[in-house]
Each structure stands twice: as C-alpha cells, then as structure tokens.
Short mmCIF file of C-alpha atoms in Angstrom, two decimals:
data_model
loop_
_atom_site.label_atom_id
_atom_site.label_comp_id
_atom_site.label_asym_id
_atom_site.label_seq_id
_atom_site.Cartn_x
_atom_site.Cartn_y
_atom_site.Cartn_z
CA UNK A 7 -14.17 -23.35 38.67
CA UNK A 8 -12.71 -22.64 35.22
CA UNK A 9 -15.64 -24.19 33.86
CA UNK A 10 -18.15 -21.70 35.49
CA UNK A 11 -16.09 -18.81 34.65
CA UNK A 12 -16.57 -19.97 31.06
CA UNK A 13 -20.27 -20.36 31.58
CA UNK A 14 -20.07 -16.78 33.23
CA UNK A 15 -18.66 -15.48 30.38
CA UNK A 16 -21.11 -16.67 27.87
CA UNK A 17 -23.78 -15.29 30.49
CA UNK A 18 -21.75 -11.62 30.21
CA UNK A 19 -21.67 -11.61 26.90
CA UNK A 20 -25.42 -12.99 26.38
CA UNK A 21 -24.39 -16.66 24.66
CA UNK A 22 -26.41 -19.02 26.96
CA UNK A 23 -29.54 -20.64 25.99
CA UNK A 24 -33.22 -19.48 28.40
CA UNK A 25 -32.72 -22.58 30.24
CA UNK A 26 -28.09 -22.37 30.95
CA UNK A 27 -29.25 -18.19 31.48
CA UNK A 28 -32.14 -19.09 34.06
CA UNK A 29 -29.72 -21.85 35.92
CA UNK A 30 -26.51 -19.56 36.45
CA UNK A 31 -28.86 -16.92 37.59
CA UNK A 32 -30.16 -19.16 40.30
CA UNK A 33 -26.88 -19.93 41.30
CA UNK A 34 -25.32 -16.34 41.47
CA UNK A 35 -28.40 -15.50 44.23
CA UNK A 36 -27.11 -18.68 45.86
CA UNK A 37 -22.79 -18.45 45.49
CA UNK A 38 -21.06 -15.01 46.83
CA UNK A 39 -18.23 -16.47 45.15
CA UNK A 40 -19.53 -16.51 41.88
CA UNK A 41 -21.19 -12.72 42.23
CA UNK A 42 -17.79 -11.93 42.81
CA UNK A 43 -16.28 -13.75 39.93
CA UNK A 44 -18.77 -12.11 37.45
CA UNK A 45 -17.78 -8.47 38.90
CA UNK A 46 -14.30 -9.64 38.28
CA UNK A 47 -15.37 -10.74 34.68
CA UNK A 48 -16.89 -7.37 33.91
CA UNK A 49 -14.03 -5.42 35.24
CA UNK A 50 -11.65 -7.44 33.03
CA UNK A 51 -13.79 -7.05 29.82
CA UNK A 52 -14.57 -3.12 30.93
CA UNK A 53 -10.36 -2.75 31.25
CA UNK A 54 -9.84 -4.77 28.20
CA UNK A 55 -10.94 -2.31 26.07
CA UNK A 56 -8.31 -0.71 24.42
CA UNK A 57 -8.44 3.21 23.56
CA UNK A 58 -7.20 2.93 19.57
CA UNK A 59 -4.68 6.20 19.88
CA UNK A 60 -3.54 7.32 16.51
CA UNK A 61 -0.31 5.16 16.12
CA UNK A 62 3.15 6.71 14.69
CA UNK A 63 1.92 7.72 10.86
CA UNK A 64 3.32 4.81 8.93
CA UNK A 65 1.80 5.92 5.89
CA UNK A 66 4.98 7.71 3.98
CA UNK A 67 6.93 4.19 4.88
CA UNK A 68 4.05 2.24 3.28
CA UNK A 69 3.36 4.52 0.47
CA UNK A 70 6.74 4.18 -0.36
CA UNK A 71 6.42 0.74 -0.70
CA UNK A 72 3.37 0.06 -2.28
CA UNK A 73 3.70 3.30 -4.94
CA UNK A 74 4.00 2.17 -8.64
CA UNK A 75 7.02 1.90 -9.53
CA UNK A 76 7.84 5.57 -11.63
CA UNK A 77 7.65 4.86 -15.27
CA UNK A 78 11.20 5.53 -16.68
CA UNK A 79 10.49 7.76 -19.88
CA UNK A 80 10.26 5.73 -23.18
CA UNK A 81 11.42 7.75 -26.65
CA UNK A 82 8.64 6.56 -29.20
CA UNK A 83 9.30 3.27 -30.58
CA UNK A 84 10.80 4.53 -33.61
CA UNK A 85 12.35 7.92 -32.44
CA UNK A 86 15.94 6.21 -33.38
CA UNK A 87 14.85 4.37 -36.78
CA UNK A 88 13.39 8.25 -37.60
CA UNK A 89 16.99 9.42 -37.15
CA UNK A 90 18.31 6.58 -39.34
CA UNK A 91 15.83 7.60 -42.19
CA UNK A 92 16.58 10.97 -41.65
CA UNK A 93 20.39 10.37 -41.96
CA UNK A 94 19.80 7.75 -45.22
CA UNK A 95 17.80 10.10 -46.85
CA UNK A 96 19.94 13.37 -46.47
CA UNK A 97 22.80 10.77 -47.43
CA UNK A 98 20.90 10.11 -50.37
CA UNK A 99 20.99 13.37 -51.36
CA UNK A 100 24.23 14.06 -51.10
CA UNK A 101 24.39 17.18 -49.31
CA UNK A 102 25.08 15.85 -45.68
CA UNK A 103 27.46 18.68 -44.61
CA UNK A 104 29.48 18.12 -41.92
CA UNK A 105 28.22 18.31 -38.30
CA UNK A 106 28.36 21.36 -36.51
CA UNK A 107 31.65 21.23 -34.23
CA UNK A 108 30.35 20.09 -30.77
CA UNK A 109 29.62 23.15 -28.61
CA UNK A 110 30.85 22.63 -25.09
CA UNK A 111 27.54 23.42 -22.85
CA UNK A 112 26.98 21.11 -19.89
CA UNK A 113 24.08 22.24 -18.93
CA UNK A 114 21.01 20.49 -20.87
CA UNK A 115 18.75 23.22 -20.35
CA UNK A 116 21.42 25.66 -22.48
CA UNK A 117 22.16 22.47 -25.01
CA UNK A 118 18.36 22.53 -26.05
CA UNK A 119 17.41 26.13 -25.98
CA UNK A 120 20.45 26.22 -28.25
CA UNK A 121 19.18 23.48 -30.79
CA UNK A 122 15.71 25.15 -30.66
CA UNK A 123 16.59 28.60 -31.55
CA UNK A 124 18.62 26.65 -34.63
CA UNK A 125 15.87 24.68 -35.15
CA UNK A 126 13.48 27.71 -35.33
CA UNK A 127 16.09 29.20 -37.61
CA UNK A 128 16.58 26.60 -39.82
CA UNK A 129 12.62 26.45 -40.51
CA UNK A 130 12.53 30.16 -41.58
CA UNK A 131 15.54 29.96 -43.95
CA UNK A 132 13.62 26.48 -45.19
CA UNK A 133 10.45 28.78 -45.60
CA UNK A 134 12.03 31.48 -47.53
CA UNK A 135 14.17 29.19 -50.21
CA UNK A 136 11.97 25.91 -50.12
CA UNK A 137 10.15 26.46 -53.43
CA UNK A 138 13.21 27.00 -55.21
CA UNK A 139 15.27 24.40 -53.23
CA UNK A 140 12.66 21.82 -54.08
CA UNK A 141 12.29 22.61 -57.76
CA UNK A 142 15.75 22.10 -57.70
CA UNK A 143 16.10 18.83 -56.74
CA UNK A 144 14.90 15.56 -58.82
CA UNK A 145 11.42 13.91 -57.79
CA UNK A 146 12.84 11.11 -56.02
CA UNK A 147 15.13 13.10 -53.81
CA UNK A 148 11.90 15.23 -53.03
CA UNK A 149 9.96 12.45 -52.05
CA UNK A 150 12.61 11.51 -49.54
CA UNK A 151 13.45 14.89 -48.57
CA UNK A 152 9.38 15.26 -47.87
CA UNK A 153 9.23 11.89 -45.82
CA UNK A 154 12.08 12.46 -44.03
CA UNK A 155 10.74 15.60 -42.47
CA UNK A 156 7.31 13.71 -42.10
CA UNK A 157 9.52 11.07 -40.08
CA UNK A 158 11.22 13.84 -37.77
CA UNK A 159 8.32 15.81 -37.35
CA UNK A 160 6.29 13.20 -36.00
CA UNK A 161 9.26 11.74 -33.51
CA UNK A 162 9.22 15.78 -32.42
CA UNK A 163 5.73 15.30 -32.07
CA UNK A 164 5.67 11.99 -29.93
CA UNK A 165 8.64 12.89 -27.96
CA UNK A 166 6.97 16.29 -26.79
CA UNK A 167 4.05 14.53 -25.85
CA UNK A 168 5.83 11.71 -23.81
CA UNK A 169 7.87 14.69 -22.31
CA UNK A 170 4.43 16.27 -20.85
CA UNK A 171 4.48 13.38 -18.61
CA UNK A 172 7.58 13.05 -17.59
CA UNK A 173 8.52 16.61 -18.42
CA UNK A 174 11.86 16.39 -16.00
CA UNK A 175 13.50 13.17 -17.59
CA UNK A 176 16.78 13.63 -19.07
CA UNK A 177 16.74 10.88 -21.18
CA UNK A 178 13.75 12.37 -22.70
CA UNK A 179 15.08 16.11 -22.97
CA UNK A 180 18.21 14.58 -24.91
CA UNK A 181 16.50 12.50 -26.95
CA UNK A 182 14.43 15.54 -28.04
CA UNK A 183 17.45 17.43 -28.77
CA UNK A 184 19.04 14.86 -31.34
CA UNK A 185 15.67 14.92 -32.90
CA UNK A 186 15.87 18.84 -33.65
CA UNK A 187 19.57 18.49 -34.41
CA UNK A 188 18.36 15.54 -36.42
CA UNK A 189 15.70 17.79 -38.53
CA UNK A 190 18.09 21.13 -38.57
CA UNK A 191 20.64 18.60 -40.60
CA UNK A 192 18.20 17.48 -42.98
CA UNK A 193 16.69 21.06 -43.63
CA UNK A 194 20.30 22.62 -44.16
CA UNK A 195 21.15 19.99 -46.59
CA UNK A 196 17.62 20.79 -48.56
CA UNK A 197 18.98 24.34 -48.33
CA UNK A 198 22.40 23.48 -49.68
CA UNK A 199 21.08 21.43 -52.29
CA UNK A 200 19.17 24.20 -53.85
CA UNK A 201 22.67 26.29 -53.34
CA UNK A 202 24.48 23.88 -55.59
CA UNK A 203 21.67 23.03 -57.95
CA UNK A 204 20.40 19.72 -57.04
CA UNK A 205 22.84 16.67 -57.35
CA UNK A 206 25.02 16.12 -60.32
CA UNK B 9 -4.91 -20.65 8.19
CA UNK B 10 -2.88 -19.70 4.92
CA UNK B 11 -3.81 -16.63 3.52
CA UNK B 12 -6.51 -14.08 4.25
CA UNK B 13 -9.92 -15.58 4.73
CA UNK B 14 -12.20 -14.88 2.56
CA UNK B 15 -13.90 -17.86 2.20
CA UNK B 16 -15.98 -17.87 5.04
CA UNK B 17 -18.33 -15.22 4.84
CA UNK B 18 -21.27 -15.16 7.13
CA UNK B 19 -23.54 -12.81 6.22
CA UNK B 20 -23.29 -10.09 3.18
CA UNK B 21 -21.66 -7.05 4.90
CA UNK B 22 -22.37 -3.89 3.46
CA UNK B 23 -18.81 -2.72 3.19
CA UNK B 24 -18.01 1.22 3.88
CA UNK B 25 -14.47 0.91 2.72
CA UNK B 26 -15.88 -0.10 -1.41
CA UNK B 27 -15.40 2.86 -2.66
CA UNK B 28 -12.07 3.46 -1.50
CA UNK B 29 -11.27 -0.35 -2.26
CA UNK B 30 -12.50 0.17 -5.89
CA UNK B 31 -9.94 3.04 -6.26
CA UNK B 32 -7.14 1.40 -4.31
CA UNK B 33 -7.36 -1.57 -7.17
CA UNK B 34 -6.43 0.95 -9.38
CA UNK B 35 -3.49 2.43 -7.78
CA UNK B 36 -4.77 5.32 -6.31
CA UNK B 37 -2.86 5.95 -3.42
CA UNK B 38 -5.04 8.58 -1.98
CA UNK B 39 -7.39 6.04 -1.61
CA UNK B 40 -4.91 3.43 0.03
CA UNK B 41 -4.23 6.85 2.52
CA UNK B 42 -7.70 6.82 3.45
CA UNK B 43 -7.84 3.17 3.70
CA UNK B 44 -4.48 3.49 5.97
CA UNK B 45 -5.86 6.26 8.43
CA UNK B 46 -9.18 4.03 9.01
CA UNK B 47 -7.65 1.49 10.10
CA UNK B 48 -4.50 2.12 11.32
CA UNK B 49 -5.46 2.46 14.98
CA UNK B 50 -7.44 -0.81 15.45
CA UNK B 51 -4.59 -3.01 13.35
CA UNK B 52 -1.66 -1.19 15.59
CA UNK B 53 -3.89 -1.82 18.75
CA UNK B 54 -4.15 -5.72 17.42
CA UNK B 55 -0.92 -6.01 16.36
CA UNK B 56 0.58 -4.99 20.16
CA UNK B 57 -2.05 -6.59 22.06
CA UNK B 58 -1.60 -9.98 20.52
CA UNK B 59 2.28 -9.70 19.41
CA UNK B 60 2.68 -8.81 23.45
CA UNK B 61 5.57 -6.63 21.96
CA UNK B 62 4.78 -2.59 21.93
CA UNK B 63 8.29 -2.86 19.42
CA UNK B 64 6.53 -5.30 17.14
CA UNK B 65 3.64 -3.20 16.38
CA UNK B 66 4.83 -0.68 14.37
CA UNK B 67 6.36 -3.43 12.17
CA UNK B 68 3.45 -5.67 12.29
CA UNK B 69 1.13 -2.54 11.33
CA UNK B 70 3.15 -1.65 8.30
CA UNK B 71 3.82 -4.96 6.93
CA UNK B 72 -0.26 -5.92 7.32
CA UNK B 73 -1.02 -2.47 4.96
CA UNK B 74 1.97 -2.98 2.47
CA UNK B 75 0.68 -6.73 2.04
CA UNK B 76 -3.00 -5.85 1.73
CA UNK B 77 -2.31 -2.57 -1.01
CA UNK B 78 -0.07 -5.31 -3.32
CA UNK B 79 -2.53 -8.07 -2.79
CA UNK B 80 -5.96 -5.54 -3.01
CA UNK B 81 -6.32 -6.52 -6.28
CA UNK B 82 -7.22 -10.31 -5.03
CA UNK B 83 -9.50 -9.16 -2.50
CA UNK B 84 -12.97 -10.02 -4.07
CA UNK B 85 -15.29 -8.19 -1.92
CA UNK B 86 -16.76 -11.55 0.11
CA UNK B 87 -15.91 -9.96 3.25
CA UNK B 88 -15.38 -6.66 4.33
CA UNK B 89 -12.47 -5.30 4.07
CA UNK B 90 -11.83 -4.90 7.56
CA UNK B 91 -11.94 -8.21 7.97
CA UNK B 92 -9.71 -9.36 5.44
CA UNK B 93 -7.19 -6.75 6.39
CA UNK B 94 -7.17 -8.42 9.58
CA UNK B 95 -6.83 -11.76 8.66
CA UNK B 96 -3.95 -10.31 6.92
CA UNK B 97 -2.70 -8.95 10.49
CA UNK B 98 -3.15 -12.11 11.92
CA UNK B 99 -0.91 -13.95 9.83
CA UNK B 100 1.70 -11.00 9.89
CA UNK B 101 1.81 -10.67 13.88
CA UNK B 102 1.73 -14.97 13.72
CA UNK B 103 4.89 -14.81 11.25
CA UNK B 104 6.52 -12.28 13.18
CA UNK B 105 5.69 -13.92 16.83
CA UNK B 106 7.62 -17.13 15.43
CA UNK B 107 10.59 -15.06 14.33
CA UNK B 108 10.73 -13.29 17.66
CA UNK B 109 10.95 -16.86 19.47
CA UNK B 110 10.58 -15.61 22.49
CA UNK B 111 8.09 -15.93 25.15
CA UNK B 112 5.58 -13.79 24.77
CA UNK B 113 5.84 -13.73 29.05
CA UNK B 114 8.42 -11.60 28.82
CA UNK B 115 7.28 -8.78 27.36
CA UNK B 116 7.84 -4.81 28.62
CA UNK B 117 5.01 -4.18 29.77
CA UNK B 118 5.40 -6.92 32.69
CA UNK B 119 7.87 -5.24 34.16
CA UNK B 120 6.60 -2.02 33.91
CA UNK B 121 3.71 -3.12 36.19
CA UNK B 122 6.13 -3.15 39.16
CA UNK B 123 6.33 0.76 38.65
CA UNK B 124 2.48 1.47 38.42
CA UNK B 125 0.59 2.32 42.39
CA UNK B 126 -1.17 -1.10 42.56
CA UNK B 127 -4.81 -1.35 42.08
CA UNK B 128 -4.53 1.66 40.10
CA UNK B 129 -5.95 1.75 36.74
CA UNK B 130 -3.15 2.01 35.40
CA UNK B 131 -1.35 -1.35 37.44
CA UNK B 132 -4.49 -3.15 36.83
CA UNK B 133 -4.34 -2.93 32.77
CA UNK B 134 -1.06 -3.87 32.83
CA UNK B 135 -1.50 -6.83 34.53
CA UNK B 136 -4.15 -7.86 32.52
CA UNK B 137 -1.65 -6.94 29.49
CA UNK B 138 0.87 -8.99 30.24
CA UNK B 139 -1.52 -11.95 31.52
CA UNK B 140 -2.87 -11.68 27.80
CA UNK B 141 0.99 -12.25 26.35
CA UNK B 142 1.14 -15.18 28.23
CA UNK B 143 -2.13 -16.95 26.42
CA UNK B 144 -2.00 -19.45 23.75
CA UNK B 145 -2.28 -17.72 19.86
CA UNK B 146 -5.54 -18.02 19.55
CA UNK B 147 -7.10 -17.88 22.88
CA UNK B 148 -4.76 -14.31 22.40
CA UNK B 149 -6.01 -13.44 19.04
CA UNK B 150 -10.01 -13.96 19.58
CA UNK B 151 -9.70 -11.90 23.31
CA UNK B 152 -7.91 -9.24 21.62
CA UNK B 153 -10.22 -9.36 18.67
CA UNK B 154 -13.40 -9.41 20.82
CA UNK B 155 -12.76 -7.48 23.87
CA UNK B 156 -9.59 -5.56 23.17
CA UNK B 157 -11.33 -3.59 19.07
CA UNK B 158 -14.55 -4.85 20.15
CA UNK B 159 -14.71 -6.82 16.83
CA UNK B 160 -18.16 -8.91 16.75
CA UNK B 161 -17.46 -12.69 16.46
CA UNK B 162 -19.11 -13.18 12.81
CA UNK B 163 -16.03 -11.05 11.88
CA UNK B 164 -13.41 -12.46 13.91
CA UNK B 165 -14.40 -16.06 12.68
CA UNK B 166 -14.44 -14.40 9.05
CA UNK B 167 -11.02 -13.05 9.60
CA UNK B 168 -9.75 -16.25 11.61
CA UNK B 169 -11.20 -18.49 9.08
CA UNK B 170 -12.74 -20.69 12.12
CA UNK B 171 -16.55 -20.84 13.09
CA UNK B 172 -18.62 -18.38 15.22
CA UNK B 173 -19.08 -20.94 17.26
CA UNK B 174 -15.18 -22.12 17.75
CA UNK B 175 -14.58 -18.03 18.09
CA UNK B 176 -17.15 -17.84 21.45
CA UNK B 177 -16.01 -20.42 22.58
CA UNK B 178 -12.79 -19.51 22.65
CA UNK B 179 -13.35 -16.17 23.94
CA UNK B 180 -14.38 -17.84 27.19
CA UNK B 181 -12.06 -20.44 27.39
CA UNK B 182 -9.23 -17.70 27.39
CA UNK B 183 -11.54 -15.14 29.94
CA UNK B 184 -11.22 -18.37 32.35
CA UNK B 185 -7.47 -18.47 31.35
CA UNK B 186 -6.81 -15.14 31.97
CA UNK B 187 -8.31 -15.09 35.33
CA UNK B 188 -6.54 -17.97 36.71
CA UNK B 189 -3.42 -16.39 35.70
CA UNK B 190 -4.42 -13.29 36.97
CA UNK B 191 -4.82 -14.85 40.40
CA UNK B 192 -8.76 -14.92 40.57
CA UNK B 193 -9.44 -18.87 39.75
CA UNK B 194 -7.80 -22.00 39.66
CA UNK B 195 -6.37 -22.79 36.58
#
C-alpha cells in the first residue's frame, strides 16, 4: 500500500506521466479503498497548510546583533602631535606662563563652555595687540608662533568635524577642550611676549 | 549539505527581495527590517514545523536572520534570496535538532492533542503535527517545505541543495509515511 499512496501523491500533486495518470485513474473507478486514500491525501495536504501568523517581533534582538558595531570617536591623527608643536613652539619662545590653576568643574558641559568663552577671549585680546606683538618678536619666533596656530586651528577644525558625528562622545568633547586650552596658551604667550618686548 | 546552497540554481529567478539585498550589503538596517518582516512568518512557521519544538522556533528564527545579515555580503544573487535564507534555516533548525537530542516524538504538541474534541479541526492538525515530528529530517524538511509554506520544489531542491527530482520524491515517500503513522496505511 505505501507504494500506491506514493503514486497517489504524485497523482495529487500532478507528477505522473499520461500513461502512470491514465492507469491510477482506472484503478480509483475500480478500488473504494484507494478513493478513500486519495480523500485522505487531500485532507492531509489541505490541513497541512500552515497559516504564517506574524511570529513574536525578533527584529530588536537581531538588529542588535547584526548592527555595526558604533564607531568609538577617533581625535585626528595628529590632534596630540598638534599639542606637542604647540607646546615646543610657545617653549621656544619663552613665554610659556604657567597654567591656569585647575578649576574644579565636573561637569564637561561647564569645563568647555568655560575654555570657549577664554578661547573667544583670548582671540580678541590677540586681535587688538597682534600687530604690535608680532613686530615684536624675531622672524623665526613668528614663523613658529604662525604655524603653531596653523597646527591648532586645524586640530580645532578636524576635531569639530569628527564631533558632528559623534557629537555626544566624551572622549571627543575633552579632546576638543585641551585643543582650545592648547591654542588660549599659545595666544597668551604671543600676548606676553609683546608685553616684555620679544625675548632677550 | 554545508552551507547555504547556492550552487544549484534551476532557473534564473527574478528576485523581489534585490533591492533590499543590495542595501542590506551595505549595512542598512532598514533594509535588513524589511528583509526580516518578509520573511519572518514563513522561516518561524519552518523552523517549528520541522524542529517539532514550538520553543525552538523563536531561536531557530533569530539565529537563521542574524546568520544571513553577517553572511549577506556572500550571497551572490544565484538564487533568490528566499531560498538561500532557507537553506540557511535548514542548517540552523538541523544544528539545533542535534543539540536538543531528543526525539522529536515527544514534542508539546502531542500531548496537547489529548485535550482537543477529536475529529475536530483542531485534534486533526495536531495529529498530523506531531506525526510530522516523528519523520526522518528530510522526509520532515521537504513536507514542511512543500505542503506546510507551499514552497515549489525547484526552490526547495535549491535551498536543500538536492535535485527536483530527489525533492518529489521525497515529498511522497514521507505523505505515505505520514499516513501510516497516522493510522490510514500500513507502514
């Protein structure tokens, strides 16, 4: 019998030749049995089919597997050899003053706003005493004065642009910060050199 | 049967899911979303017909889409990607049938059939449930492939990486199966 269940099925699902189709047919007119087998088929294929209800929604589980991972922000390759220069060349010049005492703000949102506003400041006084600070100093101490601020302008730059895309990384907001206390440094030292008349 | 089978493609399928594949390969999970609510039913419905286990599917389902979304790069487009996501369900609910180690026999849903009215609807698919569990893997696999999603046979072969032929003729090798263990023919 299992045999000519299989040979029903084929004839269900339309797989026999003219000849197998024409021969089972004779026999079903022939074989009760057999009618009944093939209503039996049809009911088991007909209850088979399986209504494809919306399953529990996976997808946050899944996405959270198969999401990039997030990129952790990256200072501009040479956002720390900037600082360096920066450091050298106000070194250089002799007028590193002493860093600001270390104000006590935990928050990192008050830290930067702080070392903007200085920063802002810092610019303006530059503005209004850099043509006499400058003439003031020798050539060479110019050039590195002018390349140093090149150097620390374009880290600002870079490290404002990387923190568009990742504008809430702390790694990012700090690194931006030592980069403005970075540039207030060198521009208050350009300031005091003009003060005390260039190096001796 | 290794990986997912792409190397027997029958004919040249027009695939509806390209676009979304094309943006998938480049990360965009929107477009794994989409791919995810397409196709979540029929792999779930695969994964507990032929696991036998309603508490496999779930796991079955979301392994099968984390697998394909890593690996969618590597799918080159020879079948659909239906198909290949299935041959990647197929290998998951395989993996996970020999970690379970169990007889598929003894699943739930067989002894929830003592609680259905007999000859209801309701009794009937149940039986017929839990005489599926109790096939061999791939007499289980083509049924559910075939009459369970309806899947035609050039795309369960594709996905099984077997013939068309092998596929029908498996399909009713495993109808005769099922109805001698469902009481209607000698085995």
């Amino acid at each position: 019998m299992p045999d000519r269940i299989e040979m029903l099925s084929a004839y269900v699902d339309g797989d026999l030749s003219p000849e197998e189709t024409a021969a089972i047919e004779r026999e079903l007119e022939t074989s009760a049995e057999l009618r009944a087998e093939l209503d039996a088929l049809r009911e088991m294929k007909a209850l088979a089919k399986e209504d494809l209800a919306t399953p529990p929604d996976l997808w946050p589980a899944i996405s959270r597997e198969v999401a990039p991972p997030k990129k952790r922000f990256r200072p501009p390759r040479w956002a720390y050899p900037v600082a360096a220069v920066a450091v050298a060349a106000a070194l250089a010049l002799f007028f590193l003053r002493p860093p600001p005492a270390p104000v006590e703000t935990p928050q990192l949102g008050d830290r930067l706003a702080a070392a903007r506003t200085a920063y802002m400041q810092a610019i303006g006084d530059l503005a209004k005493e850099s043509e006499a600070a400058t003439e003031k100093l020798p050539p060479e101490s110019r050039q590195k004065l002018a390349e140093s601020l090149f150097a620390v302008d374009e880290a600002i730059r870079e490290t404002e642009a990387a923190l568009k895309t990742a504008p809430n990384d702390p790694f990012g907001h700090e690194t931006l910060l030592s980069l403005y206390e970075e540039k207030v440094r060198v521009l208050n030292a350009a300031i005091e050199a003009s003060r005390l008349g260039g190096p001796s | 049967m290794g990986g997912p089978a792409e190397s027997q493609p029958t004919t040249v399928m027009k695939d509806a899911d390209a676009d979304l594949v094309a943006r998938a390969r480049n990360g965009d999970m929107k477009a794994m979303e989409q791919l995810y609510r397409r196709h979540a039913g029929a792999v779930h419905a695969y994964a507990r017909r032929a696991s036998g286990r309603e508490v496999l599917a779930d796991e079955i389902t979301q392994e099968t889409f984390v697998r394909a979304f890593k690996s969618v790069s590597k799918f080159k487009g020879t079948s659909t990607f239906r198909t290949w996501l299935f041959s990647i369900a197929i290998n998951t609910t395989r993996t996970h049938m020999k970690k379970a180690n169990k007889d598929p026999v003894t699943t739930l849903e067989e002894h929830d059939v003592a609680v259905e009215a007999p000859d209801s609807t309701g009794w009937l698919k149940k039986r017929l449930h839990a005489a599926l569990a109790r096939l061999p893997e791939g007499y289980r696999e083509v049924v559910v492939m075939h009459d369970v999603l309806d899947m035609r046979h050039e795309e369960i072969a594709a996905a099984r990486a077997c013939t068309v032929g092998t596929s029908k003729s498996q399909l009713h090798k495993a109808r005769a199966k099922l109805r001698a263990i469902l009481g209607g023919a000698d085995a």
